[in-house]
Short mmCIF file of C-alpha atoms in Angstrom, two decimals:
data_model
loop_
_atom_site.label_atom_id
_atom_site.label_comp_id
_atom_site.label_asym_id
_atom_site.label_seq_id
_atom_site.Cartn_x
_atom_site.Cartn_y
_atom_site.Cartn_z
CA UNK A 9 265.37 117.46 -150.96
CA UNK A 10 263.95 114.74 -153.21
CA UNK A 11 261.64 112.43 -151.24
CA UNK A 12 260.17 109.18 -152.55
CA UNK A 13 257.94 106.60 -150.92
CA UNK A 14 258.30 103.06 -152.30
CA UNK A 15 255.54 100.67 -151.16
CA UNK A 16 255.99 96.92 -151.56
CA UNK A 17 252.72 95.06 -150.98
CA UNK A 18 253.09 91.36 -150.20
CA UNK A 19 250.64 88.62 -149.15
CA UNK A 20 251.34 88.99 -145.41
CA UNK A 21 252.65 92.54 -144.99
CA UNK A 22 253.26 95.89 -146.63
CA UNK A 23 256.83 97.25 -146.61
CA UNK A 24 257.14 101.03 -146.83
CA UNK A 25 260.50 102.61 -147.65
CA UNK A 26 261.13 106.35 -147.43
CA UNK A 27 263.99 107.59 -149.62
CA UNK A 28 265.64 110.99 -149.32
CA UNK A 29 267.82 111.75 -152.33
CA UNK A 30 267.73 107.99 -153.17
CA UNK A 31 269.04 107.08 -149.69
CA UNK A 32 266.90 104.82 -147.49
CA UNK A 33 266.10 106.68 -144.23
CA UNK A 34 262.95 104.95 -142.92
CA UNK A 35 261.61 101.43 -143.25
CA UNK A 36 258.19 100.43 -141.96
CA UNK A 37 256.60 96.99 -142.02
CA UNK A 38 252.84 96.82 -141.67
CA UNK A 39 251.41 93.33 -141.21
CA UNK A 40 247.97 92.78 -142.71
CA UNK A 41 246.66 91.36 -139.41
CA UNK A 42 248.35 93.89 -137.18
CA UNK A 43 246.61 95.12 -134.03
CA UNK A 44 247.31 97.54 -131.21
CA UNK A 45 248.80 100.27 -133.38
CA UNK A 46 249.57 103.68 -131.92
CA UNK A 47 246.40 105.78 -132.05
CA UNK A 48 243.89 102.90 -131.84
CA UNK A 49 241.10 103.47 -129.29
CA UNK A 50 239.72 100.58 -127.22
CA UNK A 51 236.96 100.10 -124.71
CA UNK A 52 238.84 98.23 -122.00
CA UNK A 53 238.13 96.92 -118.52
CA UNK A 54 240.33 97.70 -115.52
CA UNK A 55 241.79 94.39 -114.32
CA UNK A 56 244.02 95.48 -111.45
CA UNK A 57 244.81 98.66 -109.57
CA UNK A 58 248.46 98.93 -108.46
CA UNK A 59 248.65 101.68 -105.79
CA UNK A 60 252.42 101.20 -105.39
CA UNK A 61 252.94 102.02 -109.08
CA UNK A 62 250.06 104.54 -109.12
CA UNK A 63 248.89 102.70 -112.22
CA UNK A 64 246.31 100.24 -113.48
CA UNK A 65 246.39 97.24 -115.80
CA UNK A 66 243.63 97.32 -118.41
CA UNK A 67 242.30 94.40 -120.48
CA UNK A 68 242.15 95.53 -124.13
CA UNK A 69 242.17 92.05 -125.68
CA UNK A 70 245.95 91.64 -125.90
CA UNK A 71 247.67 88.61 -124.31
CA UNK A 72 249.27 91.01 -121.79
CA UNK A 73 247.21 93.66 -120.02
CA UNK A 74 247.82 97.25 -121.11
CA UNK A 75 249.62 99.58 -118.67
CA UNK A 76 247.86 102.82 -117.70
CA UNK A 77 249.77 105.20 -115.39
CA UNK A 78 248.06 107.95 -113.40
CA UNK A 79 249.97 110.61 -115.37
CA UNK A 80 248.53 109.15 -118.61
CA UNK A 81 244.93 109.49 -117.44
CA UNK A 82 244.77 113.08 -118.63
CA UNK A 83 243.28 115.96 -116.64
CA UNK A 84 239.76 115.35 -118.05
CA UNK A 85 239.51 111.62 -117.34
CA UNK A 86 236.47 112.14 -115.09
CA UNK A 87 234.61 113.75 -118.02
CA UNK A 88 235.62 110.87 -120.30
CA UNK A 89 234.51 108.24 -117.79
CA UNK A 90 231.20 110.03 -117.29
CA UNK A 91 230.55 110.23 -121.04
CA UNK A 92 231.53 106.57 -121.51
CA UNK A 93 229.12 105.47 -118.79
CA UNK A 94 226.22 107.57 -120.14
CA UNK A 95 226.71 106.40 -123.74
CA UNK A 96 226.87 102.70 -122.76
CA UNK A 97 223.73 103.16 -120.65
CA UNK A 98 221.96 104.67 -123.68
CA UNK A 99 221.42 108.05 -122.02
CA UNK A 100 223.53 109.91 -124.62
CA UNK A 101 223.24 109.18 -128.33
CA UNK A 102 224.39 112.50 -129.81
CA UNK A 103 228.08 113.16 -130.39
CA UNK A 104 228.41 116.97 -129.85
CA UNK A 105 229.80 118.06 -126.50
CA UNK A 106 228.24 121.54 -126.53
CA UNK A 107 225.66 120.64 -123.87
CA UNK A 108 227.87 118.26 -121.92
CA UNK A 109 228.92 119.32 -118.42
CA UNK A 110 232.71 119.08 -118.13
CA UNK A 111 233.87 117.62 -114.82
CA UNK A 112 236.61 119.09 -112.66
CA UNK A 113 240.19 118.27 -113.70
CA UNK A 114 242.05 115.69 -111.60
CA UNK A 115 245.12 116.75 -109.61
CA UNK A 116 248.54 116.03 -111.07
CA UNK A 117 249.73 114.57 -107.77
CA UNK A 118 246.63 112.47 -107.11
CA UNK A 119 246.22 108.72 -106.66
CA UNK A 120 244.79 106.34 -109.23
CA UNK A 121 242.62 104.68 -106.59
CA UNK A 122 240.60 107.90 -106.43
CA UNK A 123 239.82 107.76 -110.16
CA UNK A 124 239.52 104.10 -111.22
CA UNK A 125 238.17 100.90 -109.68
CA UNK A 126 238.69 97.26 -110.67
CA UNK A 127 236.13 96.10 -113.23
CA UNK A 128 235.42 99.62 -114.49
CA UNK A 129 234.99 100.15 -118.23
CA UNK A 130 237.27 102.83 -119.67
CA UNK A 131 238.16 104.27 -123.07
CA UNK A 132 241.91 104.16 -123.73
CA UNK A 133 244.17 105.01 -126.66
CA UNK A 134 247.34 103.08 -127.52
CA UNK A 135 250.39 105.28 -126.82
CA UNK A 136 253.03 102.55 -127.27
CA UNK A 137 252.71 99.30 -129.16
CA UNK A 138 253.54 96.02 -127.37
CA UNK A 139 257.34 95.75 -127.14
CA UNK A 140 259.20 92.57 -126.15
CA UNK A 141 257.40 90.99 -123.18
CA UNK A 142 255.40 94.12 -122.34
CA UNK A 143 251.80 94.80 -123.28
CA UNK A 144 250.75 98.06 -124.90
CA UNK A 145 250.99 101.31 -122.95
CA UNK A 146 247.75 103.28 -123.09
CA UNK A 147 246.41 106.71 -122.24
CA UNK A 148 242.89 107.94 -121.55
CA UNK A 149 243.73 111.42 -122.84
CA UNK A 150 242.17 110.85 -126.26
CA UNK A 151 243.27 112.76 -129.36
CA UNK A 152 242.49 112.50 -133.08
CA UNK A 153 245.30 113.40 -135.47
CA UNK A 154 244.56 114.96 -138.84
CA UNK A 155 246.79 116.46 -141.51
CA UNK A 156 246.74 120.00 -140.12
CA UNK A 157 245.07 119.67 -136.72
CA UNK A 158 244.82 117.40 -133.68
CA UNK A 159 241.42 117.30 -131.98
CA UNK A 160 241.31 116.93 -128.16
CA UNK A 161 237.87 116.34 -126.57
CA UNK A 162 236.85 117.90 -123.19
CA UNK A 163 239.09 120.93 -123.65
CA UNK A 164 238.75 124.43 -125.00
CA UNK A 165 242.44 125.17 -125.41
CA UNK A 166 243.99 126.06 -128.77
CA UNK A 167 247.73 125.35 -129.07
CA UNK A 168 250.08 126.11 -131.97
CA UNK A 169 253.18 124.12 -132.92
CA UNK A 170 256.34 125.74 -131.57
CA UNK A 171 257.94 125.30 -134.98
CA UNK A 172 255.67 128.03 -136.34
CA UNK A 173 257.81 131.03 -135.35
CA UNK A 174 255.88 133.97 -136.82
CA UNK A 175 253.78 135.68 -134.13
CA UNK A 176 251.44 137.05 -136.81
CA UNK A 177 250.85 133.59 -138.32
CA UNK A 178 250.31 132.01 -134.88
CA UNK A 179 247.72 134.66 -134.08
CA UNK A 180 245.97 134.18 -137.47
CA UNK A 181 245.73 130.41 -137.00
CA UNK A 182 244.36 130.75 -133.47
CA UNK A 183 241.67 133.20 -134.64
CA UNK A 184 240.67 130.90 -137.51
CA UNK A 185 240.35 127.82 -135.32
CA UNK A 186 238.49 129.74 -132.60
CA UNK A 187 235.89 130.76 -135.20
CA UNK A 188 235.21 127.22 -136.51
CA UNK A 189 235.76 124.80 -133.60
CA UNK A 190 232.77 123.55 -131.56
CA UNK A 191 232.55 124.00 -127.77
CA UNK A 192 234.36 121.62 -125.42
CA UNK A 193 236.88 120.57 -128.06
CA UNK A 194 240.51 121.62 -127.92
CA UNK A 195 242.72 121.85 -131.00
CA UNK A 196 246.48 121.54 -131.53
CA UNK A 197 247.60 123.23 -134.75
CA UNK A 198 250.37 121.25 -136.49
CA UNK A 199 253.42 122.76 -138.21
CA UNK A 200 252.14 121.88 -141.69
CA UNK A 201 249.10 124.16 -141.12
CA UNK A 202 251.31 127.24 -141.53
CA UNK A 203 249.90 129.60 -144.23
CA UNK A 204 247.02 127.21 -145.01
CA UNK A 205 243.59 128.56 -145.98
CA UNK A 206 240.59 128.40 -143.67
CA UNK A 207 238.85 125.95 -146.06
CA UNK A 208 241.70 123.41 -145.66
CA UNK A 209 241.63 123.68 -141.88
CA UNK A 210 237.83 123.50 -141.80
CA UNK A 211 237.77 120.30 -143.90
CA UNK A 212 240.38 118.72 -141.65
CA UNK A 213 238.40 119.65 -138.54
CA UNK A 214 235.19 118.21 -140.02
CA UNK A 215 236.96 114.90 -140.72
CA UNK A 216 238.21 114.73 -137.13
CA UNK A 217 234.75 115.53 -135.73
CA UNK A 218 233.37 112.75 -137.93
CA UNK A 219 235.85 110.37 -136.23
CA UNK A 220 234.52 111.49 -132.86
CA UNK A 221 230.93 110.88 -134.01
CA UNK A 222 231.89 107.37 -135.18
CA UNK A 223 233.43 106.67 -131.77
CA UNK A 224 230.21 107.62 -129.94
CA UNK A 225 228.04 105.53 -132.28
CA UNK A 226 230.26 102.45 -131.99
CA UNK A 227 230.50 102.84 -128.22
CA UNK A 228 226.72 102.46 -127.79
CA UNK A 229 226.76 98.69 -128.42
CA UNK A 230 230.37 97.98 -127.44
CA UNK A 231 231.46 95.42 -124.85
CA UNK A 232 234.99 95.32 -123.45
CA UNK A 233 237.55 94.46 -124.59
CA UNK A 234 236.78 95.89 -128.04
CA UNK A 235 238.49 98.14 -130.57
CA UNK A 236 236.32 101.20 -131.16
CA UNK A 237 238.37 103.29 -133.59
CA UNK A 238 241.37 102.22 -135.69
CA UNK A 239 244.20 104.56 -136.52
CA UNK A 240 244.66 104.79 -140.28
CA UNK A 241 247.12 102.27 -141.68
CA UNK A 242 250.86 102.94 -141.52
CA UNK A 243 251.03 103.97 -145.20
CA UNK A 244 248.34 106.63 -144.80
CA UNK A 245 249.78 107.82 -141.47
CA UNK A 246 253.20 108.36 -143.06
CA UNK A 247 251.62 110.23 -145.97
CA UNK A 248 249.49 112.33 -143.61
CA UNK A 249 252.48 113.34 -141.48
CA UNK A 250 255.20 113.65 -144.10
CA UNK A 251 253.59 114.65 -147.39
CA UNK A 252 254.78 118.06 -148.55
CA UNK A 253 256.01 119.81 -151.68
CA UNK A 254 259.35 117.95 -151.53
CA UNK A 255 257.68 114.58 -152.28
CA UNK A 256 258.34 113.63 -155.89
CA UNK A 257 257.04 110.09 -156.18
CA UNK A 258 254.92 107.52 -154.36
CA UNK A 259 255.38 104.21 -156.15
CA UNK A 260 253.17 101.21 -155.34
CA UNK A 261 253.29 97.68 -156.77
CA UNK A 262 249.70 96.66 -155.96
CA UNK A 263 246.62 97.86 -157.89
CA UNK A 264 244.27 97.97 -154.88
CA UNK A 265 246.76 99.75 -152.65
CA UNK A 266 247.52 102.12 -155.53
CA UNK A 267 243.84 103.12 -155.75
CA UNK A 268 243.55 103.47 -151.96
CA UNK A 269 246.70 105.62 -151.79
CA UNK A 270 245.53 107.78 -154.68
CA UNK A 271 242.15 108.35 -153.03
CA UNK A 272 243.80 109.23 -149.72
CA UNK A 273 246.16 111.72 -151.42
CA UNK A 274 243.15 113.20 -153.23
CA UNK A 275 241.46 113.81 -149.88
CA UNK A 276 244.43 115.48 -148.14
CA UNK A 277 246.41 117.07 -151.00
CA UNK A 278 244.58 116.98 -154.37
CA UNK A 279 247.40 118.88 -156.09
CA UNK A 280 249.82 115.99 -155.38
CA UNK A 281 247.64 113.15 -156.69
CA UNK A 282 249.74 112.72 -159.86
CA UNK A 283 252.84 111.69 -157.91
CA UNK A 284 251.21 108.32 -157.09
CA UNK A 285 252.38 105.75 -159.66
CA UNK A 286 251.74 102.04 -160.16
CA UNK A 287 254.83 99.87 -160.61
CA UNK A 288 254.39 97.09 -163.19
CA UNK A 289 257.98 95.93 -163.70
CA UNK A 290 258.99 92.26 -163.58
CA UNK A 291 261.87 92.88 -161.19
CA UNK A 292 260.69 93.11 -157.53
CA UNK A 293 260.06 96.77 -156.67
CA UNK A 294 262.60 96.94 -153.81
CA UNK A 295 265.28 95.34 -155.96
CA UNK A 296 264.54 97.69 -158.85
CA UNK A 297 265.01 100.81 -156.72
CA UNK A 298 268.11 99.48 -154.92
CA UNK A 299 266.34 99.23 -151.57
CA UNK A 300 267.14 95.55 -150.96
CA UNK A 301 270.84 96.30 -151.30
CA UNK A 302 270.61 99.27 -148.92
CA UNK A 303 268.74 97.15 -146.36
CA UNK A 304 271.43 94.46 -146.49
CA UNK A 305 274.11 97.12 -145.97
CA UNK A 306 272.28 99.09 -143.26
CA UNK A 307 271.25 96.44 -140.75
CA UNK A 308 273.39 94.13 -138.66
CA UNK A 309 276.03 94.69 -136.01
CA UNK A 310 278.56 96.41 -138.32
CA UNK A 311 277.50 99.20 -140.69
CA UNK A 312 280.11 100.41 -143.16
CA UNK A 313 280.13 103.84 -144.80
CA UNK A 314 281.63 104.21 -148.29
CA UNK A 315 284.66 106.17 -147.11
CA UNK A 316 285.72 103.22 -144.93
CA UNK A 317 284.31 104.49 -141.63
CA UNK A 318 282.18 101.90 -139.84
CA UNK A 319 279.77 101.80 -136.91
CA UNK A 320 279.47 98.91 -134.45
CA UNK A 321 275.98 98.76 -132.95
CA UNK A 322 275.17 96.76 -129.82
CA UNK A 323 271.67 96.45 -128.31
CA UNK A 324 270.18 95.72 -124.91
CA UNK A 325 266.56 96.02 -123.75
CA UNK A 326 266.64 99.79 -123.12
CA UNK A 327 270.21 100.83 -124.01
CA UNK A 328 272.01 100.97 -127.34
CA UNK A 329 275.76 101.46 -127.64
CA UNK A 330 277.35 102.64 -130.89
CA UNK A 331 281.10 102.76 -131.47
CA UNK A 332 282.57 104.92 -134.26
CA UNK A 333 285.69 103.59 -136.04
CA UNK A 334 287.71 105.42 -138.67
CA UNK A 335 288.59 102.20 -140.52
CA UNK A 336 291.09 102.90 -143.30
CA UNK A 337 290.06 106.54 -143.75
CA UNK A 338 293.10 108.64 -142.86
CA UNK A 339 294.21 111.89 -144.49
CA UNK A 340 298.00 111.89 -144.17
CA UNK A 341 298.21 115.63 -144.73
CA UNK A 342 295.81 116.44 -141.86
CA UNK A 343 296.53 116.32 -138.14
CA UNK A 344 295.08 113.67 -135.86
CA UNK A 345 292.55 116.19 -134.51
CA UNK A 346 291.39 117.17 -138.00
CA UNK A 347 291.07 113.53 -139.01
CA UNK A 348 289.02 112.79 -135.89
CA UNK A 349 286.69 115.72 -136.61
CA UNK A 350 286.19 114.69 -140.25
CA UNK A 351 285.41 111.09 -139.27
CA UNK A 352 283.04 112.14 -136.51
CA UNK A 353 281.11 114.59 -138.72
CA UNK A 354 280.64 111.96 -141.43
CA UNK A 355 279.65 109.32 -138.86
CA UNK A 356 277.07 111.71 -137.37
CA UNK A 357 275.17 111.74 -140.67
CA UNK A 358 275.00 107.93 -140.79
CA UNK A 359 274.20 107.75 -137.08
CA UNK A 360 271.11 109.97 -137.44
CA UNK A 361 269.99 107.87 -140.40
CA UNK A 362 270.46 104.62 -138.44
CA UNK A 363 268.31 105.85 -135.56
CA UNK A 364 265.46 106.66 -137.96
CA UNK A 365 265.91 103.55 -140.06
CA UNK A 366 265.95 101.10 -137.15
CA UNK A 367 263.54 103.23 -135.08
CA UNK A 368 265.88 102.82 -132.11
CA UNK A 369 264.53 104.22 -128.84
CA UNK A 370 265.45 104.59 -125.21
CA UNK A 371 268.99 105.60 -124.28
CA UNK A 372 271.66 105.64 -127.01
CA UNK A 373 275.33 106.13 -126.09
CA UNK A 374 277.76 106.90 -128.94
CA UNK A 375 281.51 106.61 -128.55
CA UNK A 376 282.95 109.10 -131.04
CA UNK A 377 286.67 109.40 -131.69
CA UNK A 378 288.28 111.56 -128.98
CA UNK A 379 288.79 115.23 -129.81
CA UNK A 380 290.77 117.55 -127.56
CA UNK A 381 289.46 120.81 -129.02
CA UNK A 382 286.28 122.17 -127.39
CA UNK A 383 285.36 123.98 -130.63
CA UNK A 384 285.51 120.70 -132.53
CA UNK A 385 283.24 119.06 -129.97
CA UNK A 386 280.79 121.95 -130.45
CA UNK A 387 280.90 121.43 -134.24
CA UNK A 388 280.06 117.75 -133.76
CA UNK A 389 277.21 118.60 -131.38
CA UNK A 390 275.76 121.10 -133.87
CA UNK A 391 276.08 118.60 -136.74
CA UNK A 392 274.21 115.98 -134.73
CA UNK A 393 271.43 118.43 -133.92
CA UNK A 394 271.11 119.44 -137.59
CA UNK A 395 270.90 115.83 -138.76
CA UNK A 396 268.52 114.76 -135.99
CA UNK A 397 266.21 117.69 -136.80
CA UNK A 398 264.90 115.55 -139.68
CA UNK A 399 263.73 112.94 -137.16
CA UNK A 400 260.00 113.05 -136.27
CA UNK A 401 260.50 111.14 -133.00
CA UNK A 402 261.00 113.23 -129.87
CA UNK A 403 264.64 113.18 -128.83
CA UNK A 404 267.19 114.91 -126.60
CA UNK A 405 270.93 115.18 -127.35
CA UNK A 406 273.54 115.94 -124.71
CA UNK A 407 276.84 117.61 -125.71
CA UNK A 408 279.91 115.37 -126.07
CA UNK A 409 281.66 114.63 -122.79
CA UNK A 410 285.42 115.03 -122.43
CA UNK A 411 285.69 111.30 -123.18
CA UNK A 412 283.95 111.76 -126.55
CA UNK A 413 280.69 110.13 -125.43
CA UNK A 414 277.36 111.52 -126.67
CA UNK A 415 274.09 110.52 -125.01
CA UNK A 416 270.79 110.61 -126.88
CA UNK A 417 267.33 109.74 -125.61
CA UNK A 418 264.80 108.97 -128.33
CA UNK A 419 261.10 108.28 -128.08
CA UNK A 420 260.14 104.65 -128.59
CA UNK A 421 256.52 103.86 -129.47
CA UNK A 422 257.01 100.75 -131.61
CA UNK A 423 259.30 97.71 -131.49
CA UNK A 424 262.71 98.41 -132.98
CA UNK A 425 263.03 97.57 -136.67
CA UNK A 426 265.29 94.55 -136.98
CA UNK A 427 266.10 92.95 -140.33
CA UNK A 428 268.03 89.69 -140.40
CA UNK A 429 270.74 90.20 -143.01
CA UNK A 430 272.81 87.07 -142.36
CA UNK A 431 271.80 84.54 -145.00
CA UNK A 432 271.58 80.80 -144.57
CA UNK A 433 274.38 78.72 -145.95
CA UNK A 434 273.40 77.97 -149.58
CA UNK A 435 274.77 74.47 -149.34
CA UNK A 436 273.34 73.18 -146.04
CA UNK A 437 270.37 75.52 -145.49
CA UNK A 438 271.57 76.07 -141.94
CA UNK A 439 271.53 72.40 -140.98
CA UNK A 440 275.25 71.64 -141.28
CA UNK A 441 274.45 68.79 -143.66
CA UNK A 442 274.26 69.15 -147.42
CA UNK A 443 271.85 67.66 -149.89
CA UNK A 444 273.34 66.48 -153.20
CA UNK A 445 272.97 69.41 -155.60
CA UNK A 446 272.37 67.00 -158.46
CA UNK A 447 269.02 66.17 -156.84
CA UNK A 448 267.86 69.80 -156.60
CA UNK A 449 266.05 69.80 -159.98
CA UNK A 450 264.38 66.51 -159.03
CA UNK A 451 263.12 68.14 -155.82
CA UNK A 452 261.72 71.08 -157.78
CA UNK A 453 260.02 68.74 -160.25
CA UNK A 454 258.49 66.62 -157.49
CA UNK A 455 256.93 69.74 -155.99
CA UNK A 456 255.71 70.84 -159.43
CA UNK A 457 254.12 67.44 -160.08
CA UNK A 458 252.35 67.58 -156.72
CA UNK A 459 251.00 71.11 -157.29
CA UNK A 460 249.84 70.43 -160.85
CA UNK A 461 248.44 66.89 -160.54
CA UNK A 462 247.32 66.68 -156.92
CA UNK A 463 246.45 70.32 -156.16
CA UNK A 464 245.29 71.19 -159.70
CA UNK A 465 247.10 74.53 -159.70
CA UNK A 466 246.63 76.04 -163.16
CA UNK A 467 248.76 79.15 -162.67
CA UNK A 468 252.14 78.81 -161.00
CA UNK A 469 255.00 81.23 -160.45
CA UNK A 470 258.36 79.96 -159.21
CA UNK A 471 260.61 82.55 -157.54
CA UNK A 472 264.25 81.62 -157.02
CA UNK A 473 267.85 82.83 -157.04
CA UNK A 474 269.06 84.49 -160.30
CA UNK A 475 271.68 81.73 -160.89
CA UNK A 476 269.00 79.05 -160.76
CA UNK A 477 266.71 81.22 -162.89
CA UNK A 478 269.44 81.37 -165.53
CA UNK A 479 270.01 77.60 -165.36
CA UNK A 480 266.30 76.79 -165.82
CA UNK A 481 265.87 79.15 -168.79
CA UNK A 482 269.13 78.66 -170.70
CA UNK A 483 269.14 77.26 -174.24
CA UNK A 484 266.43 76.31 -176.72
CA UNK A 485 265.69 73.10 -174.81
CA UNK A 486 265.62 74.68 -171.38
CA UNK A 487 264.41 72.87 -168.30
CA UNK A 488 261.33 75.13 -168.21
CA UNK A 489 260.44 74.10 -171.77
CA UNK A 490 260.80 70.43 -170.82
CA UNK A 491 258.37 70.99 -167.93
CA UNK A 492 255.93 72.65 -170.34
CA UNK A 493 255.86 69.64 -172.68
CA UNK A 494 255.66 67.23 -169.77
CA UNK A 495 252.94 68.91 -167.65
CA UNK A 496 251.21 71.10 -170.27
CA UNK A 497 251.66 74.11 -167.98
CA UNK A 498 253.86 77.14 -168.55
CA UNK A 499 255.71 77.81 -165.30
CA UNK A 500 256.40 81.50 -164.78
CA UNK A 501 259.86 82.07 -163.33
CA UNK A 502 260.92 85.11 -161.31
CA UNK A 503 264.45 85.82 -160.06
CA UNK A 504 265.06 87.41 -156.67
CA UNK A 505 268.52 88.46 -155.54
CA UNK A 506 267.36 88.53 -151.90
CA UNK A 507 267.05 84.70 -151.89
CA UNK A 508 269.96 82.51 -150.87
CA UNK A 509 271.31 80.10 -153.50
CA UNK A 510 268.97 77.11 -153.11
CA UNK A 511 265.93 79.06 -151.84
CA UNK A 512 262.72 78.94 -153.88
CA UNK A 513 259.02 79.65 -153.38
CA UNK A 514 255.86 78.85 -155.36
CA UNK A 515 253.06 81.42 -155.78
CA UNK A 516 249.50 81.04 -157.11
CA UNK A 517 247.61 83.38 -159.47
CA UNK A 518 246.72 85.72 -156.56
CA UNK A 519 250.44 86.03 -155.75
CA UNK A 520 249.91 84.16 -152.46
CA UNK A 521 252.76 81.86 -151.47
CA UNK A 522 252.00 78.14 -151.59
CA UNK A 523 253.45 76.53 -148.49
CA UNK A 524 255.14 73.23 -149.28
#
């Protein structure tokens, strides 16, 4: 399978698109000022203990307190709390755990009141980002994810991914890790570590231990609520988890991000460093690779597949309902049962893609077209499992019921991806009242005059709809040329098909938008 990562760096956020055989399957948006990402570790303070919920609310600096359930404390929370207290008091300054006395594990059926008290300082790791009106969900069972390994403090257990089937390979990996890991650290061996050399695993383990050392050093002077360790940015996390021999290209449109991505690839997979490329085209990177068009076609209530099949997607807070419709796809030579099977199998492919693309979580109920044959329902179930196997999120699929309903539960750790695809009316800009189009050029020129004369902007780029771009550049005596003679500034124009008809934006020399 041909995999490509297209990274669009903008002033406020970085958009990351994962393509499989040129088809958009994942879309991530990483804001430059984002906080509370999955994997971040905070020193928090317990605000309230809720015995009825067997949980606590922890202040980590977010507007809503983080939720910490007893089951998310982890069996070694007493050891973590002890270490946190000793480090803050200055009684421990070294990071190794070899001489540290591990406390007894807490009981699975215990009460949170026996472990935490209000006002207590505690190290927590974000398990779920803030979603809707809820604060982040956190855990005190810390872990550090690397490319091949996951490091778990206060444990001596070595676990191997269940996807590594070979008993011989599982045994080899366990022996290797046992020989290089320090005491009181557990290790989870990831699927990608299969058949890797000891040097690769050793380097990964050293990087993770360095993270642990940084945590101890930063904890010494920390005061809650404070972020202690940041998870790597979304771009690097995707590369760390997904990068394999099937990746063909990683294309970036920003020089700084290009260098950072190249350096990160060099550290985790030096042999793949040449797949990172810098995009220098004039057309916006997402438009050039057809991603904008796919986004417009893939989000919204109704999603149409080329063959005429369409999906209707409805959302609630924790439940998603998807209805499959055959549209105008009907094979006259086939029976109704065969037609239903063909439609359902094709819809299953798009369904699995939609779940990944929108990062939908919780309970998903899909109403497939009814099929009477049990063997056909088994074929649909198997097809769904095969397509969902590509999904990194934990999920469970139940077989189709006799009514054709399939239930899926899918892990949700981030807010659902939602892209507004309905454009504003080009005439009224959503107001219901129109401005005379004959005055549009005057409005543009007034803004230009203000930016050039009053703001002294020497370098201006005007991005607008392709039709307006064509109008401003047509002919020998184009409107842009008239502006040049009038203001002694060459205005750079850039067309963008994602804009509605009368939409335009000004940018400075740093490519930052100038708010008018």
